[in-house]
Amino acid sequence: MKKTQKSVSLGLFTPTCMALNTKERHTIDLQVQTLSDNPLFFYLCGILVGVFASFMVLVYYVSKLLPRRQPAVLLPVWDTGGSVCFLHGTSLLCQQAFTQGWTVGVYLVQQMWENIRNIVTSYQAYAFWYTLIVAFISFLSIGVLMIFFSSEYQEASAGVVVASLTAKYFPRALTHRIQGYCEEYYEEGARETKTALENLRKHCASPDCAQWSIMLKLNDSNRFASFVEGNSHLSDNEVMDYESYAFSMDRGRKQPTRNASRDYMEISDDDGTDSSDY
């Protein structure tokens, strides 16, 4: 009776029920946890794949260089003298082998081992750095592939991979440069805001401004009059809210000093010399 095989994909985020319909006694053991919870298995796989990948590539290119014949039926015929004869179509090709056919494989393995030992003995530094660099790169590559194929939602896993690589290898100099641009943009905005507030105060104090008409439209006329007289346009509550926000944003980057947010980050038309107004 021919056995049939069928591959079934199970959803990770949906409940799945499976049943076995058989008359034979059977047991089911789940052994995947022994590998999934073993960090040593993942470290060794990630490192060994990269270290031995070069040998597989070498074997591939060597096989490409070997001459190939047209496909034919090869029938091995052994004689008593230790020679191996291949019946190729209608012609008989005989090749003298060693005492046994497996000695050829032993000879090739011995030659490869001698070459590896000579390389390790003569070029120890190159062999060490090659093994270290290839192991590191292959470990990272295997880790990225495992993250990508760890979920059926490949868009999310691809986003995690891109975010991880960006956070790890994004140039810090470029980050500081962007941060410098943001600080320069903020300082320029603070200066322009201060100039605009000063021009507004001069216009409100000039005879061309209809001050009474403006005060009738305002909810807090006393605050407007105080602003025209030269006081700050910010109230005490607004200053406290802004300083709390600035402190929370700056706490992750550096330890703020006393009145640092007021002296550096506050957008105001005052010079900051008199702190009793706040």
Coordinates of C-alpha atoms in Angstrom, one line a residue:
M1 CA 0.0 0.0 0.0
K2 CA 1.5 3.3 -1.0
K3 CA 1.7 5.9 1.7
T4 CA 0.4 9.4 0.9
Q5 CA 1.8 12.6 2.4
K6 CA 0.0 15.8 2.8
S7 CA 1.3 19.1 4.2
V8 CA -1.1 21.2 6.3
S9 CA -0.5 24.8 7.4
L10 CA -1.9 25.7 10.8
G11 CA -2.9 29.2 11.8
L12 CA -1.0 30.5 14.8
F13 CA -3.8 32.9 15.9
T14 CA -6.8 30.6 15.3
P15 CA -7.7 27.5 17.3
T16 CA -7.2 24.3 15.4
C17 CA -8.5 20.8 16.1
M18 CA -6.9 17.7 14.7
A19 CA -7.9 14.1 14.9
L20 CA -6.3 10.8 13.9
N21 CA -8.6 8.1 12.7
T22 CA -6.8 4.8 13.1
K23 CA -7.4 1.4 14.6
E24 CA -3.8 1.0 15.8
R25 CA -2.7 2.0 19.3
H26 CA -0.6 5.1 19.1
T27 CA 0.8 7.9 21.2
I28 CA 1.6 11.5 20.2
D29 CA 4.6 13.3 21.6
L30 CA 5.4 16.9 21.0
Q31 CA 9.2 17.3 20.9
V32 CA 9.3 20.8 19.4
Q33 CA 9.6 22.4 22.8
T34 CA 13.0 20.8 23.4
L35 CA 14.4 22.8 20.5
S36 CA 12.4 26.0 20.7
D37 CA 13.4 26.5 24.4
N38 CA 17.1 25.7 23.8
P39 CA 19.2 28.8 23.1
L40 CA 22.3 26.6 22.5
F41 CA 20.6 25.0 19.5
F42 CA 19.9 28.4 17.8
Y43 CA 23.3 29.7 18.5
L44 CA 25.0 26.6 17.1
C45 CA 22.8 26.5 14.0
G46 CA 23.3 30.2 13.3
I47 CA 27.1 29.9 13.6
L48 CA 27.7 26.5 11.9
V49 CA 25.7 27.4 8.8
G50 CA 27.8 30.4 8.1
V51 CA 31.1 28.6 8.9
F52 CA 30.4 25.6 6.6
A53 CA 28.6 27.5 3.9
S54 CA 31.9 28.4 2.3
F55 CA 32.7 24.7 1.9
M56 CA 29.4 24.0 0.3
V57 CA 29.9 26.9 -2.1
L58 CA 33.4 25.5 -3.0
V59 CA 32.0 22.1 -3.6
Y60 CA 29.3 23.6 -5.8
Y61 CA 31.8 25.5 -8.0
V62 CA 34.1 22.5 -8.2
S63 CA 31.2 20.3 -9.4
K64 CA 30.5 22.9 -12.1
L65 CA 34.1 22.6 -13.4
L66 CA 34.1 18.9 -13.6
P67 CA 33.4 17.5 -17.1
R68 CA 29.9 16.0 -17.7
R69 CA 28.8 13.3 -20.0
Q70 CA 25.4 12.8 -21.5
P71 CA 23.0 10.8 -19.3
A72 CA 23.3 7.1 -19.7
V73 CA 22.8 3.9 -17.7
L74 CA 25.8 3.0 -15.7
L75 CA 26.1 -0.6 -14.6
P76 CA 29.0 -1.3 -12.2
V77 CA 30.7 -4.6 -12.8
W78 CA 33.3 -5.9 -10.2
D79 CA 36.1 -8.2 -11.2
T80 CA 38.4 -10.2 -8.9
G81 CA 41.3 -8.0 -9.6
G82 CA 39.8 -5.0 -7.8
S83 CA 38.9 -3.1 -10.9
V84 CA 35.6 -1.4 -11.5
C85 CA 34.0 -1.6 -14.9
F86 CA 31.1 0.6 -16.1
L87 CA 28.8 -0.4 -18.9
H88 CA 28.0 2.8 -20.7
G89 CA 25.5 2.1 -23.4
T90 CA 27.2 -0.5 -25.7
S91 CA 30.8 0.4 -24.8
L92 CA 32.6 -1.0 -21.7
L93 CA 34.6 1.6 -19.8
C94 CA 36.9 0.1 -17.1
Q95 CA 38.6 2.2 -14.5
Q96 CA 41.2 0.8 -12.2
A97 CA 40.3 1.6 -8.6
F98 CA 42.1 1.0 -5.4
T99 CA 41.6 -2.2 -3.3
Q100 CA 38.0 -1.2 -2.6
G101 CA 35.8 1.5 -4.1
W102 CA 35.4 3.4 -0.8
T103 CA 39.1 4.1 -0.6
V104 CA 38.7 6.9 -3.1
G105 CA 36.4 8.7 -0.7
V106 CA 38.8 8.2 2.1
Y107 CA 41.7 9.5 0.0
L108 CA 39.7 12.7 -0.8
V109 CA 38.8 13.2 2.8
Q110 CA 42.4 12.8 3.8
Q111 CA 43.6 15.3 1.2
M112 CA 40.9 17.8 2.4
W113 CA 41.9 17.3 6.0
E114 CA 45.6 17.9 5.1
N115 CA 44.7 21.1 3.3
I116 CA 42.7 22.4 6.2
R117 CA 45.5 21.6 8.7
N118 CA 48.0 23.4 6.5
I119 CA 45.8 26.5 6.3
V120 CA 45.2 26.5 10.1
T121 CA 48.9 26.0 10.8
S122 CA 50.2 28.6 8.2
Y123 CA 47.5 31.2 8.4
Q124 CA 46.3 31.1 12.0
A125 CA 45.3 34.7 12.2
Y126 CA 43.4 34.7 8.9
A127 CA 41.6 31.5 9.8
F128 CA 40.6 32.9 13.2
W129 CA 39.3 36.2 11.9
Y130 CA 37.5 34.4 9.0
T131 CA 35.8 32.0 11.4
L132 CA 34.8 34.8 13.8
I133 CA 33.5 37.2 11.2
V134 CA 31.6 34.6 9.2
A135 CA 30.1 33.1 12.4
F136 CA 28.9 36.6 13.5
I137 CA 27.4 37.5 10.2
S138 CA 25.7 34.1 9.8
F139 CA 24.3 34.3 13.3
L140 CA 22.8 37.7 12.6
S141 CA 21.4 36.5 9.2
I142 CA 19.8 33.4 10.7
G143 CA 18.3 35.5 13.5
V144 CA 16.8 37.9 11.0
L145 CA 15.3 35.0 8.9
M146 CA 13.9 33.4 12.0
I147 CA 12.3 36.7 13.1
F148 CA 10.8 37.1 9.6
F149 CA 9.4 33.5 9.4
S150 CA 8.3 33.4 13.1
S151 CA 4.8 34.7 12.3
E152 CA 2.3 34.2 9.6
Y153 CA 1.7 37.9 9.6
Q154 CA 4.8 38.6 7.5
E155 CA 4.1 42.4 7.1
A156 CA 4.4 42.8 10.9
S157 CA 7.5 40.6 11.1
A158 CA 9.1 42.5 8.2
G159 CA 8.4 45.7 10.1
V160 CA 10.1 44.3 13.2
V161 CA 13.1 43.3 11.2
V162 CA 13.5 46.7 9.5
A163 CA 13.0 48.6 12.8
S164 CA 15.6 46.4 14.6
L165 CA 18.2 46.8 11.9
T166 CA 17.5 50.5 11.7
A167 CA 17.8 51.0 15.4
K168 CA 21.0 48.9 15.5
Y169 CA 22.9 50.2 12.5
F170 CA 21.5 53.7 12.0
P171 CA 24.5 56.1 12.0
R172 CA 24.6 58.0 15.3
A173 CA 26.3 60.9 13.6
L174 CA 23.3 61.3 11.4
T175 CA 21.0 61.1 14.5
H176 CA 23.0 63.9 16.2
R177 CA 22.8 66.0 13.0
I178 CA 19.0 65.6 12.8
Q179 CA 18.8 66.5 16.4
G180 CA 20.9 69.6 15.8
Y181 CA 18.6 70.6 13.0
C182 CA 15.5 70.2 15.3
E183 CA 17.2 72.4 18.0
E184 CA 18.1 75.0 15.4
Y185 CA 14.6 75.0 14.1
Y186 CA 13.2 75.4 17.6
E187 CA 15.6 78.3 18.4
E188 CA 14.7 80.1 15.2
G189 CA 11.0 79.7 16.0
A190 CA 11.6 81.1 19.5
R191 CA 13.4 84.1 18.2
E192 CA 10.7 84.8 15.5
T193 CA 8.0 84.4 18.1
K194 CA 9.6 86.8 20.5
T195 CA 10.0 89.4 17.6
A196 CA 6.4 88.9 16.6
L197 CA 5.1 89.4 20.2
E198 CA 7.2 92.6 20.5
N199 CA 5.7 94.0 17.2
L200 CA 2.2 93.1 18.4
R201 CA 2.8 94.9 21.7
K202 CA 4.0 98.0 19.9
H203 CA 1.0 97.9 17.6
C204 CA -1.5 97.5 20.5
A205 CA 0.1 100.5 22.2
S206 CA 0.0 102.7 19.1
P207 CA -2.9 105.1 18.4
D208 CA -3.7 103.2 15.2
C209 CA -5.0 100.2 17.3
A210 CA -8.7 100.2 18.4
Q211 CA -7.9 99.0 21.9
W212 CA -11.4 99.3 23.3
S213 CA -13.0 97.4 20.4
I214 CA -10.4 94.6 20.9
M215 CA -11.0 94.4 24.7
L216 CA -14.8 94.0 24.1
K217 CA -14.1 90.9 22.1
L218 CA -11.7 89.3 24.6
N219 CA -12.6 87.0 27.4
D220 CA -9.8 88.2 29.7
S221 CA -9.2 92.0 29.1
N222 CA -7.0 92.3 32.1
R223 CA -4.5 89.8 30.6
F224 CA -4.5 91.8 27.3
A225 CA -3.8 95.0 29.2
S226 CA -1.0 93.4 31.2
F227 CA 0.5 92.1 27.9
V228 CA 0.4 95.6 26.4
E229 CA 2.1 97.1 29.5
G230 CA 5.0 94.7 29.0
N231 CA 4.2 91.7 31.1
S232 CA 4.4 88.1 29.8
H233 CA 1.7 86.7 27.5
L234 CA 1.7 83.4 29.4
S235 CA -0.1 82.7 32.5
D236 CA 1.3 80.9 35.5
N237 CA -0.6 77.7 34.8
E238 CA 0.6 77.7 31.1
V239 CA 4.2 78.1 32.3
M240 CA 3.9 75.2 34.7
D241 CA 2.2 72.9 32.2
Y242 CA 4.9 73.7 29.6
E243 CA 7.8 73.2 32.0
S244 CA 6.3 69.8 33.1
Y245 CA 6.1 68.7 29.5
A246 CA 9.6 70.0 28.7
F247 CA 11.0 68.2 31.8
S248 CA 9.3 64.9 30.8
M249 CA 10.7 65.1 27.3
D250 CA 14.2 66.1 28.4
R251 CA 14.5 63.6 31.2
G252 CA 15.3 60.7 28.8
R253 CA 18.2 62.5 27.2
K254 CA 19.9 64.3 30.1
Q255 CA 19.4 65.3 33.7
P256 CA 17.8 68.8 33.6
T257 CA 19.3 71.6 35.7
R258 CA 17.3 74.1 37.6
N259 CA 15.3 76.4 35.4
A260 CA 16.9 74.8 32.4
S261 CA 13.6 74.5 30.5
R262 CA 12.7 78.1 31.2
D263 CA 16.0 79.5 30.1
Y264 CA 16.4 77.4 27.0
M265 CA 13.0 76.1 25.8
E266 CA 10.4 78.7 26.8
I267 CA 9.0 80.7 24.0
S268 CA 8.4 84.1 25.6
D269 CA 8.8 87.7 24.9
D270 CA 10.6 88.3 28.2
D271 CA 14.3 88.2 28.7
G272 CA 14.0 85.8 31.6
T273 CA 15.9 88.0 34.1
D274 CA 13.1 88.3 36.6
S275 CA 11.8 84.9 37.7
S276 CA 9.4 86.2 40.2
D277 CA 6.8 86.9 37.5
Y278 CA 6.3 83.1 37.1

